[in-house]
Amino acid sequence: MALIISKLLRAGPYAQHATLRALSMRLRLCYAHAMSARSAHKEPLAAPFPMLMNLLALDLESAERLVRDLGWPRYRAQQIFRWLYRGRVRDIEQMTDLSQAERAQLRTIATIGRFQDCRIVKSTDGTRKFLIRLEDDLIVESVLIPEDGWLTLCLSSQVGCTLDCGFCLTGRMGLKRNLKAYEIVDQVLTIQDRLEPGETLTNLVLMGMGEPLANLDAVTEAVVRLTNSHWGVGIPARRITLSTAGLAPRLKDVAALGVNLAVSLNATTNAQRDQLMPAINRLHPLNTLLAACRAYLLPPRRRLTFEYVLLAGVNDTEQDARRLTKLLSGMRCKVNLIPFNEFNGSGFQRPDDDTVLRFQSVLRRAGFHAFIRKSKGRDVLGACGQLGRLPESREPAILTPVGAGC
Ligand code: SAH
């Protein structure tokens, strides 16, 4: 013990944290063993340690370590994960293929820390926005978008955002914090629990609050849990799209995940992009970003998506459209045009429909697949770039809660 303490005092803060966590896990395991021995003699259980570990916070490797330390067979880890991600259980007691003694043992050291509180607001077009309260009382937003037989869930990866894109409300909030992997996954679990009869999620897009590639480790782990077809949620990677403002060196990590990549270009010159997306364009200017896109290893039959927010009088002229065709020439890609979704105090305006159509037709004439994204959920501030709240703002009056509780 003295050795551990002296090592701890010399270690840096990260190592201290990790060692303390490992130590507390060991203590809890000893406790679980003692408890299971006692329960065999039918003695009443004393109150467990107040800090239970959250099973959702474990990756598969840590779960396998846990079951090994409990003296259980290794496959128990996947069995537990199936209950968490397929069964969406909220109580260890519901894991009915563990024996009662095993469940009791697990409950002395662990819990399932699912979200407790969410509010749903519904748009007149059927879009539903979920406002989910996190452990530290921050609110994260996810948006469910039904359209033409698809049901797409837009997930957040951060509370607020690392970046400062001028046309995005989330960017105005600043970064509150990164979401943990389980907080990204729990958005899916929570919303699956709240689907209406007959509804099934068909697609996931990481296009909500935050810059996913600025929280790459958590996003990677979340994608693993969401896509695994044995013990995970089981959503195929090809049905997931990750959208980035352009963290160029990290694009290759998206290819490794097997999900689709969307890049928010939004400008056709460095001067324009510096003005609209200053932080990211300073880090990775247009030419660096486009070089990374050209080097991106696209699986067969897939296309890169480029998103382009159309801002009236700023980047929506035919000249902009022609420059865009030059920048993207020869790339296997499609372009999603997103007419600006307004919010108070943005300083930008949405272009009129004719301007948007003219922009699209320049791209189409040059042979590009160009689509105009329908802006769904605008009345509940649930459309692209409308998630989050300014520090001083009160809840907009247009939000009509339709449900509460997770
Ligand atoms: N940070 C990531 C994902 C979040 S934003 C990214 O930048 O890609 C998701 C998409 O919404 C991006 O394409 C972004 O350019 C767009 N967007 C942001 N604010 C918008 C607004 N007010 N109106 C329309 N689109 C917006």
Short mmCIF file of C-alpha atoms and ligand atoms in Angstrom, two decimals:
data_model
loop_
_atom_site.label_atom_id
_atom_site.label_comp_id
_atom_site.label_asym_id
_atom_site.label_seq_id
_atom_site.Cartn_x
_atom_site.Cartn_y
_atom_site.Cartn_z
CA MET A 1 0.00 0.00 0.00
CA ALA A 2 2.81 2.40 0.99
CA LEU A 3 4.49 1.63 -2.36
CA ILE A 4 1.29 2.42 -4.27
CA ILE A 5 0.85 5.71 -2.43
CA SER A 6 4.43 6.80 -3.00
CA LYS A 7 4.11 5.92 -6.73
CA LEU A 8 0.87 7.84 -6.89
CA LEU A 9 2.40 10.96 -5.40
CA ARG A 10 5.13 10.93 -8.05
CA ALA A 11 2.81 10.23 -11.00
CA GLY A 12 1.19 12.87 -13.20
CA PRO A 13 -2.54 13.67 -12.83
CA TYR A 14 -3.66 11.29 -15.60
CA ALA A 15 -1.72 8.35 -14.19
CA GLN A 16 -3.00 9.22 -10.70
CA HIS A 17 -6.56 9.17 -11.95
CA ALA A 18 -6.08 5.86 -13.78
CA THR A 19 -4.37 4.23 -10.78
CA LEU A 20 -7.06 5.41 -8.39
CA ARG A 21 -9.75 4.07 -10.70
CA ALA A 22 -8.00 0.72 -10.95
CA LEU A 23 -7.60 0.64 -7.18
CA SER A 24 -11.24 1.43 -6.56
CA MET A 25 -12.29 -1.23 -9.10
CA ARG A 26 -10.12 -3.80 -7.26
CA LEU A 27 -11.68 -2.82 -3.91
CA ARG A 28 -15.16 -3.13 -5.35
CA LEU A 29 -14.34 -6.52 -6.81
CA CYS A 30 -13.05 -7.75 -3.44
CA TYR A 31 -16.28 -6.45 -1.99
CA ALA A 32 -18.35 -8.27 -4.63
CA HIS A 33 -16.55 -11.53 -3.88
CA ALA A 34 -17.14 -11.10 -0.16
CA MET A 35 -20.79 -10.27 -0.75
CA SER A 36 -21.39 -13.28 -2.97
CA ALA A 37 -19.75 -15.54 -0.35
CA ARG A 38 -21.97 -14.03 2.32
CA SER A 39 -25.14 -14.19 0.23
CA ALA A 40 -24.52 -17.92 -0.18
CA HIS A 41 -25.03 -18.08 3.60
CA LYS A 42 -28.14 -15.89 3.25
CA GLU A 43 -26.73 -13.04 5.34
CA PRO A 44 -28.30 -9.65 4.60
CA LEU A 45 -26.24 -7.48 2.26
CA ALA A 46 -24.70 -4.37 3.71
CA ALA A 47 -25.06 -1.14 1.71
CA PRO A 48 -22.78 -1.38 -1.35
CA PHE A 49 -20.03 1.12 -2.13
CA PRO A 50 -21.72 4.40 -2.93
CA MET A 51 -19.79 4.80 -6.23
CA LEU A 52 -20.93 2.01 -8.52
CA MET A 53 -19.23 1.65 -11.88
CA ASN A 54 -21.38 2.39 -14.91
CA LEU A 55 -21.47 -0.66 -17.19
CA LEU A 56 -22.13 1.64 -20.16
CA ALA A 57 -18.79 3.33 -19.54
CA LEU A 58 -16.87 0.10 -20.23
CA ASP A 59 -15.47 -0.87 -23.59
CA LEU A 60 -15.45 -4.57 -24.44
CA GLU A 61 -11.89 -5.05 -23.23
CA SER A 62 -12.61 -3.57 -19.79
CA ALA A 63 -15.82 -5.58 -19.55
CA GLU A 64 -13.86 -8.75 -20.31
CA ARG A 65 -11.38 -7.80 -17.58
CA LEU A 66 -14.24 -7.23 -15.19
CA VAL A 67 -15.85 -10.62 -15.78
CA ARG A 68 -12.45 -12.29 -15.54
CA ASP A 69 -11.86 -10.62 -12.16
CA LEU A 70 -15.28 -11.83 -11.05
CA GLY A 71 -14.22 -15.35 -12.00
CA TRP A 72 -16.82 -15.61 -14.77
CA PRO A 73 -16.29 -16.97 -18.29
CA ARG A 74 -15.18 -14.43 -20.88
CA TYR A 75 -18.36 -14.68 -22.99
CA ARG A 76 -20.29 -13.11 -20.11
CA ALA A 77 -18.97 -9.71 -21.23
CA GLN A 78 -20.68 -9.94 -24.62
CA GLN A 79 -23.78 -11.33 -22.94
CA ILE A 80 -23.93 -8.26 -20.69
CA PHE A 81 -23.34 -5.94 -23.65
CA ARG A 82 -26.19 -7.55 -25.58
CA TRP A 83 -28.51 -6.68 -22.70
CA LEU A 84 -27.21 -3.11 -22.64
CA TYR A 85 -27.26 -2.36 -26.37
CA ARG A 86 -29.83 -4.79 -27.84
CA GLY A 87 -32.10 -5.27 -24.85
CA ARG A 88 -31.68 -1.64 -23.71
CA VAL A 89 -32.20 -2.80 -20.13
CA ARG A 90 -31.91 -0.25 -17.34
CA ASP A 91 -31.50 -2.70 -14.48
CA ILE A 92 -29.03 -5.56 -14.01
CA GLU A 93 -31.95 -7.59 -12.66
CA GLN A 94 -33.31 -7.74 -16.23
CA MET A 95 -30.24 -9.69 -17.46
CA THR A 96 -32.08 -12.96 -17.13
CA ASP A 97 -29.42 -15.22 -18.61
CA LEU A 98 -27.15 -14.42 -15.66
CA SER A 99 -27.93 -16.47 -12.58
CA GLN A 100 -29.59 -14.66 -9.67
CA ALA A 101 -26.38 -14.94 -7.67
CA GLU A 102 -24.37 -13.42 -10.55
CA ARG A 103 -26.84 -10.57 -10.92
CA ALA A 104 -26.66 -9.90 -7.18
CA GLN A 105 -22.87 -9.95 -7.33
CA LEU A 106 -22.78 -7.58 -10.29
CA ARG A 107 -25.22 -5.19 -8.62
CA THR A 108 -22.87 -4.73 -5.67
CA ILE A 109 -20.25 -3.18 -7.93
CA ALA A 110 -22.02 -1.84 -11.00
CA THR A 111 -25.04 -0.08 -12.32
CA ILE A 112 -26.47 0.96 -15.69
CA GLY A 113 -26.13 4.72 -15.96
CA ARG A 114 -28.70 5.55 -18.63
CA PHE A 115 -30.03 9.08 -19.17
CA GLN A 116 -32.77 9.90 -16.68
CA ASP A 117 -34.38 12.96 -18.12
CA CYS A 118 -35.29 14.11 -21.61
CA ARG A 119 -37.86 16.39 -23.16
CA ILE A 120 -39.25 16.02 -26.65
CA VAL A 121 -40.42 18.90 -28.80
CA LYS A 122 -42.23 18.17 -32.02
CA SER A 123 -42.15 20.16 -35.23
CA THR A 124 -45.21 20.58 -37.43
CA ASP A 125 -43.31 18.54 -40.11
CA GLY A 126 -42.92 15.50 -37.80
CA THR A 127 -39.31 16.17 -36.80
CA ARG A 128 -38.73 15.59 -33.09
CA LYS A 129 -36.04 17.28 -31.07
CA PHE A 130 -34.83 15.57 -27.87
CA LEU A 131 -33.33 17.69 -25.11
CA ILE A 132 -31.43 15.31 -22.87
CA ARG A 133 -30.05 16.21 -19.46
CA LEU A 134 -26.57 14.87 -18.67
CA GLU A 135 -25.18 13.92 -15.25
CA ASP A 136 -23.68 17.39 -14.84
CA ASP A 137 -26.98 19.07 -15.82
CA LEU A 138 -25.77 20.17 -19.25
CA ILE A 139 -28.27 19.60 -22.03
CA VAL A 140 -27.47 17.76 -25.24
CA GLU A 141 -29.77 17.81 -28.25
CA SER A 142 -30.58 15.10 -30.81
CA VAL A 143 -33.03 15.31 -33.68
CA LEU A 144 -35.19 12.57 -35.20
CA ILE A 145 -36.13 13.21 -38.82
CA PRO A 146 -38.76 11.07 -40.58
CA GLU A 147 -38.64 11.44 -44.36
CA ASP A 148 -39.72 9.35 -47.38
CA GLY A 149 -39.64 6.03 -45.53
CA TRP A 150 -36.33 6.81 -43.79
CA LEU A 151 -35.98 7.62 -40.14
CA THR A 152 -32.75 9.48 -39.51
CA LEU A 153 -31.36 10.34 -36.10
CA CYS A 154 -29.00 13.30 -35.89
CA LEU A 155 -26.56 12.80 -32.99
CA SER A 156 -24.39 15.21 -31.06
CA SER A 157 -20.74 14.57 -30.22
CA GLN A 158 -20.06 17.57 -27.97
CA VAL A 159 -22.06 19.94 -25.80
CA GLY A 160 -21.50 23.16 -27.71
CA CYS A 161 -18.65 23.04 -30.20
CA THR A 162 -14.88 23.41 -30.40
CA LEU A 163 -15.25 25.50 -33.57
CA ASP A 164 -16.58 28.96 -34.21
CA CYS A 165 -18.39 28.81 -37.58
CA GLY A 166 -20.24 32.11 -37.78
CA PHE A 167 -23.48 30.73 -39.28
CA CYS A 168 -23.99 28.01 -36.63
CA LEU A 169 -25.84 28.55 -33.37
CA THR A 170 -23.98 25.70 -31.63
CA GLY A 171 -20.69 27.42 -32.47
CA ARG A 172 -21.88 30.55 -30.65
CA MET A 173 -22.23 28.53 -27.41
CA GLY A 174 -18.54 27.68 -27.25
CA LEU A 175 -17.45 24.24 -26.12
CA LYS A 176 -18.97 23.10 -22.84
CA ARG A 177 -17.42 19.65 -23.04
CA ASN A 178 -16.85 16.54 -25.11
CA LEU A 179 -19.44 13.81 -24.82
CA LYS A 180 -18.30 10.42 -23.60
CA ALA A 181 -18.78 7.38 -25.83
CA TYR A 182 -21.69 6.16 -23.75
CA GLU A 183 -23.37 9.57 -23.91
CA ILE A 184 -23.27 9.40 -27.71
CA VAL A 185 -24.64 5.83 -27.69
CA ASP A 186 -27.29 6.61 -25.08
CA GLN A 187 -28.80 9.22 -27.41
CA VAL A 188 -29.62 6.30 -29.72
CA LEU A 189 -30.85 3.99 -26.93
CA THR A 190 -33.02 6.70 -25.40
CA ILE A 191 -34.60 7.64 -28.67
CA GLN A 192 -35.13 4.03 -29.71
CA ASP A 193 -37.06 3.63 -26.45
CA ARG A 194 -39.24 6.58 -27.46
CA LEU A 195 -40.03 5.63 -31.07
CA GLU A 196 -43.66 5.43 -32.04
CA PRO A 197 -45.19 2.04 -32.90
CA GLY A 198 -43.95 0.79 -36.29
CA GLU A 199 -40.95 3.15 -36.38
CA THR A 200 -37.38 1.82 -36.82
CA LEU A 201 -34.22 3.90 -37.06
CA THR A 202 -32.72 3.58 -40.53
CA ASN A 203 -29.84 6.09 -40.50
CA LEU A 204 -27.59 7.92 -38.08
CA VAL A 205 -25.84 11.18 -38.83
CA LEU A 206 -23.20 12.74 -36.60
CA MET A 207 -24.29 16.23 -37.57
CA GLY A 208 -25.76 17.53 -34.33
CA MET A 209 -23.95 19.65 -31.77
CA GLY A 210 -20.19 19.60 -31.98
CA GLU A 211 -17.29 18.64 -34.21
CA PRO A 212 -17.05 14.82 -34.14
CA LEU A 213 -13.40 14.73 -35.20
CA ALA A 214 -12.46 16.95 -32.27
CA ASN A 215 -13.77 14.14 -30.02
CA LEU A 216 -12.43 11.29 -32.11
CA ASP A 217 -11.74 8.68 -29.41
CA ALA A 218 -15.23 8.82 -27.96
CA VAL A 219 -16.82 8.92 -31.42
CA THR A 220 -14.76 5.91 -32.53
CA GLU A 221 -15.77 3.89 -29.48
CA ALA A 222 -19.42 4.95 -29.93
CA VAL A 223 -19.37 3.83 -33.58
CA VAL A 224 -17.95 0.44 -32.52
CA ARG A 225 -20.85 -0.05 -30.09
CA LEU A 226 -23.44 1.24 -32.52
CA THR A 227 -22.32 -0.95 -35.42
CA ASN A 228 -21.36 -4.24 -33.78
CA SER A 229 -23.83 -6.84 -34.97
CA HIS A 230 -23.13 -9.44 -32.25
CA TRP A 231 -23.48 -7.44 -29.06
CA GLY A 232 -23.91 -3.81 -30.18
CA VAL A 233 -26.87 -1.78 -31.43
CA GLY A 234 -26.33 -3.36 -34.85
CA ILE A 235 -26.72 -0.36 -37.16
CA PRO A 236 -24.62 -1.00 -40.30
CA ALA A 237 -21.70 1.42 -40.77
CA ARG A 238 -22.90 2.26 -44.29
CA ARG A 239 -26.02 3.77 -42.70
CA ILE A 240 -23.98 6.16 -40.57
CA THR A 241 -22.59 9.48 -41.79
CA LEU A 242 -20.07 11.59 -39.93
CA SER A 243 -19.90 15.26 -40.82
CA THR A 244 -16.79 17.32 -40.20
CA ALA A 245 -15.96 20.97 -40.64
CA GLY A 246 -12.63 19.77 -42.04
CA LEU A 247 -10.10 18.36 -39.58
CA ALA A 248 -8.03 17.22 -42.56
CA PRO A 249 -5.47 14.92 -40.86
CA ARG A 250 -8.26 12.94 -39.21
CA LEU A 251 -10.27 12.11 -42.33
CA LYS A 252 -8.39 8.82 -42.70
CA ASP A 253 -9.68 7.75 -39.28
CA VAL A 254 -13.22 8.05 -40.59
CA ALA A 255 -12.36 5.75 -43.50
CA ALA A 256 -11.12 3.20 -40.96
CA LEU A 257 -14.50 3.29 -39.20
CA GLY A 258 -16.33 2.36 -42.40
CA VAL A 259 -18.93 5.10 -42.00
CA ASN A 260 -19.72 7.69 -44.67
CA LEU A 261 -17.91 11.01 -44.62
CA ALA A 262 -19.46 14.42 -45.19
CA VAL A 263 -17.27 17.52 -45.33
CA SER A 264 -18.73 20.94 -44.65
CA LEU A 265 -17.04 23.06 -47.30
CA ASN A 266 -19.29 26.12 -47.27
CA ALA A 267 -16.87 28.35 -49.15
CA THR A 268 -14.81 28.33 -52.34
CA THR A 269 -11.92 30.61 -51.45
CA ASN A 270 -9.69 30.81 -48.40
CA ALA A 271 -10.72 34.42 -47.82
CA GLN A 272 -14.38 33.42 -47.73
CA ARG A 273 -13.76 30.37 -45.55
CA ASP A 274 -11.55 32.35 -43.15
CA GLN A 275 -14.47 34.66 -42.64
CA LEU A 276 -17.15 31.97 -42.25
CA MET A 277 -15.22 29.19 -40.48
CA PRO A 278 -12.17 30.94 -39.01
CA ALA A 279 -10.90 28.36 -36.52
CA ILE A 280 -10.94 25.37 -38.82
CA ASN A 281 -9.69 27.19 -41.90
CA ARG A 282 -6.75 28.61 -39.98
CA LEU A 283 -5.81 25.06 -38.93
CA HIS A 284 -6.45 23.37 -42.28
CA PRO A 285 -6.92 25.77 -45.19
CA LEU A 286 -8.99 24.88 -48.23
CA ASN A 287 -6.16 23.36 -50.30
CA THR A 288 -5.01 21.11 -47.41
CA LEU A 289 -8.57 19.99 -46.80
CA LEU A 290 -9.26 19.23 -50.44
CA ALA A 291 -5.96 17.34 -50.76
CA ALA A 292 -7.03 15.16 -47.78
CA CYS A 293 -10.41 14.60 -49.47
CA ARG A 294 -8.74 13.53 -52.70
CA ALA A 295 -6.49 11.13 -50.75
CA TYR A 296 -9.49 9.69 -48.89
CA LEU A 297 -9.89 5.95 -49.44
CA LEU A 298 -13.47 5.62 -50.62
CA PRO A 299 -14.95 2.14 -50.63
CA PRO A 300 -16.38 1.06 -54.00
CA ARG A 301 -19.79 2.51 -54.86
CA ARG A 302 -19.57 5.17 -52.17
CA ARG A 303 -19.26 8.92 -52.60
CA LEU A 304 -17.89 11.67 -50.43
CA THR A 305 -20.50 14.22 -49.50
CA PHE A 306 -19.74 17.91 -49.53
CA GLU A 307 -22.10 20.16 -47.60
CA TYR A 308 -22.47 23.76 -48.61
CA VAL A 309 -24.55 26.16 -46.51
CA LEU A 310 -26.00 28.81 -48.79
CA LEU A 311 -25.89 32.29 -47.25
CA ALA A 312 -27.67 35.08 -49.12
CA GLY A 313 -25.25 37.50 -50.77
CA VAL A 314 -22.22 35.80 -49.17
CA ASN A 315 -21.47 32.51 -50.99
CA ASP A 316 -24.52 31.88 -53.18
CA THR A 317 -23.65 33.42 -56.57
CA GLU A 318 -23.23 31.55 -59.86
CA GLN A 319 -19.56 32.48 -59.69
CA ASP A 320 -19.32 30.67 -56.32
CA ALA A 321 -21.04 27.64 -57.87
CA ARG A 322 -18.61 27.61 -60.82
CA ARG A 323 -15.62 27.85 -58.46
CA LEU A 324 -17.07 24.94 -56.50
CA THR A 325 -17.25 22.76 -59.63
CA LYS A 326 -13.55 23.48 -60.25
CA LEU A 327 -12.52 22.64 -56.69
CA LEU A 328 -14.37 19.32 -56.78
CA SER A 329 -13.65 18.33 -60.35
CA GLY A 330 -12.86 14.64 -60.79
CA MET A 331 -13.89 13.64 -57.29
CA ARG A 332 -16.40 10.84 -56.65
CA CYS A 333 -18.76 13.00 -54.62
CA LYS A 334 -22.16 14.55 -54.19
CA VAL A 335 -23.02 18.01 -52.98
CA ASN A 336 -25.70 18.76 -50.42
CA LEU A 337 -26.80 22.37 -50.57
CA ILE A 338 -28.24 23.60 -47.27
CA PRO A 339 -30.09 26.91 -47.48
CA PHE A 340 -29.20 28.77 -44.28
CA ASN A 341 -31.43 28.02 -41.29
CA GLU A 342 -31.98 31.23 -39.42
CA PHE A 343 -31.62 31.97 -35.73
CA ASN A 344 -31.83 35.23 -33.81
CA GLY A 345 -28.83 37.50 -34.15
CA SER A 346 -27.04 35.38 -36.77
CA GLY A 347 -26.44 38.29 -39.15
CA PHE A 348 -27.02 35.96 -42.16
CA GLN A 349 -30.02 35.39 -44.38
CA ARG A 350 -31.47 32.47 -46.25
CA PRO A 351 -31.28 32.92 -50.03
CA ASP A 352 -34.53 32.85 -52.02
CA ASP A 353 -35.55 29.64 -53.80
CA ASP A 354 -34.54 30.89 -57.28
CA THR A 355 -30.99 31.58 -56.13
CA VAL A 356 -30.74 28.13 -54.57
CA LEU A 357 -32.05 26.46 -57.75
CA ARG A 358 -29.66 28.47 -59.94
CA PHE A 359 -26.73 27.38 -57.76
CA GLN A 360 -27.83 23.77 -58.01
CA SER A 361 -28.23 23.89 -61.78
CA VAL A 362 -24.65 25.17 -62.28
CA LEU A 363 -23.43 22.12 -60.36
CA ARG A 364 -25.74 19.75 -62.24
CA ARG A 365 -24.74 21.12 -65.64
CA ALA A 366 -21.12 20.36 -64.66
CA GLY A 367 -22.12 16.74 -64.01
CA PHE A 368 -22.32 16.78 -60.21
CA HIS A 369 -24.94 15.05 -58.08
CA ALA A 370 -26.29 18.10 -56.29
CA PHE A 371 -29.21 18.05 -53.87
CA ILE A 372 -31.00 20.68 -51.88
CA ARG A 373 -31.43 19.55 -48.33
CA LYS A 374 -34.93 20.06 -47.03
CA SER A 375 -34.65 22.03 -43.81
CA LYS A 376 -36.78 19.99 -41.48
CA GLY A 377 -37.61 20.99 -37.91
CA ARG A 378 -36.90 24.71 -38.32
CA ASP A 379 -39.91 25.67 -36.19
CA VAL A 380 -38.42 23.88 -33.17
CA LEU A 381 -34.85 25.02 -33.89
CA GLY A 382 -34.08 21.43 -34.85
CA ALA A 383 -32.57 21.99 -38.31
CA CYS A 384 -28.85 22.05 -39.21
CA GLY A 385 -26.98 24.63 -37.22
CA GLN A 386 -29.91 25.48 -34.95
CA LEU A 387 -29.03 23.26 -32.00
CA GLY A 388 -28.00 24.82 -28.73
CA ARG A 389 -28.75 28.03 -26.98
CA LEU A 390 -26.99 31.30 -26.55
CA PRO A 391 -25.88 31.84 -22.96
CA GLU A 392 -28.30 34.68 -22.33
CA SER A 393 -31.27 33.30 -24.24
CA ARG A 394 -34.36 31.88 -22.63
CA GLU A 395 -36.13 28.90 -24.12
CA PRO A 396 -37.87 29.99 -27.33
CA ALA A 397 -41.63 30.19 -26.92
CA ILE A 398 -42.19 28.09 -30.07
CA LEU A 399 -41.00 24.93 -28.34
CA THR A 400 -44.00 22.79 -27.47
CA PRO A 401 -43.01 19.92 -25.21
CA VAL A 402 -44.79 16.69 -26.13
CA GLY A 403 -43.24 14.42 -23.58
CA ALA A 404 -40.85 14.13 -20.68
CA GLY A 405 -38.86 11.44 -18.91
CA CYS A 406 -36.59 8.90 -20.58
N1 SAH B 1 -19.20 20.16 -36.97
C1 SAH B 1 -19.73 19.31 -37.98
C2 SAH B 1 -21.15 18.82 -37.74
C3 SAH B 1 -22.17 19.77 -37.21
S1 SAH B 1 -22.88 20.93 -38.30
C4 SAH B 1 -19.64 20.01 -39.34
O1 SAH B 1 -19.31 21.18 -39.37
O2 SAH B 1 -19.85 19.36 -40.35
C5 SAH B 1 -23.78 19.99 -39.49
C6 SAH B 1 -23.97 20.73 -40.80
O3 SAH B 1 -24.84 21.86 -40.62
C7 SAH B 1 -22.70 21.29 -41.40
O4 SAH B 1 -22.65 21.00 -42.77
C8 SAH B 1 -22.82 22.79 -41.21
O5 SAH B 1 -22.11 23.50 -42.18
C9 SAH B 1 -24.31 22.98 -41.32
N2 SAH B 1 -24.83 24.18 -40.67
C10 SAH B 1 -24.37 24.77 -39.56
N3 SAH B 1 -25.13 25.85 -39.25
C11 SAH B 1 -26.09 25.94 -40.19
C12 SAH B 1 -27.19 26.81 -40.41
N4 SAH B 1 -27.46 27.80 -39.57
N5 SAH B 1 -27.98 26.59 -41.48
C13 SAH B 1 -27.73 25.57 -42.33
N6 SAH B 1 -26.72 24.69 -42.16
C14 SAH B 1 -25.90 24.87 -41.10
#
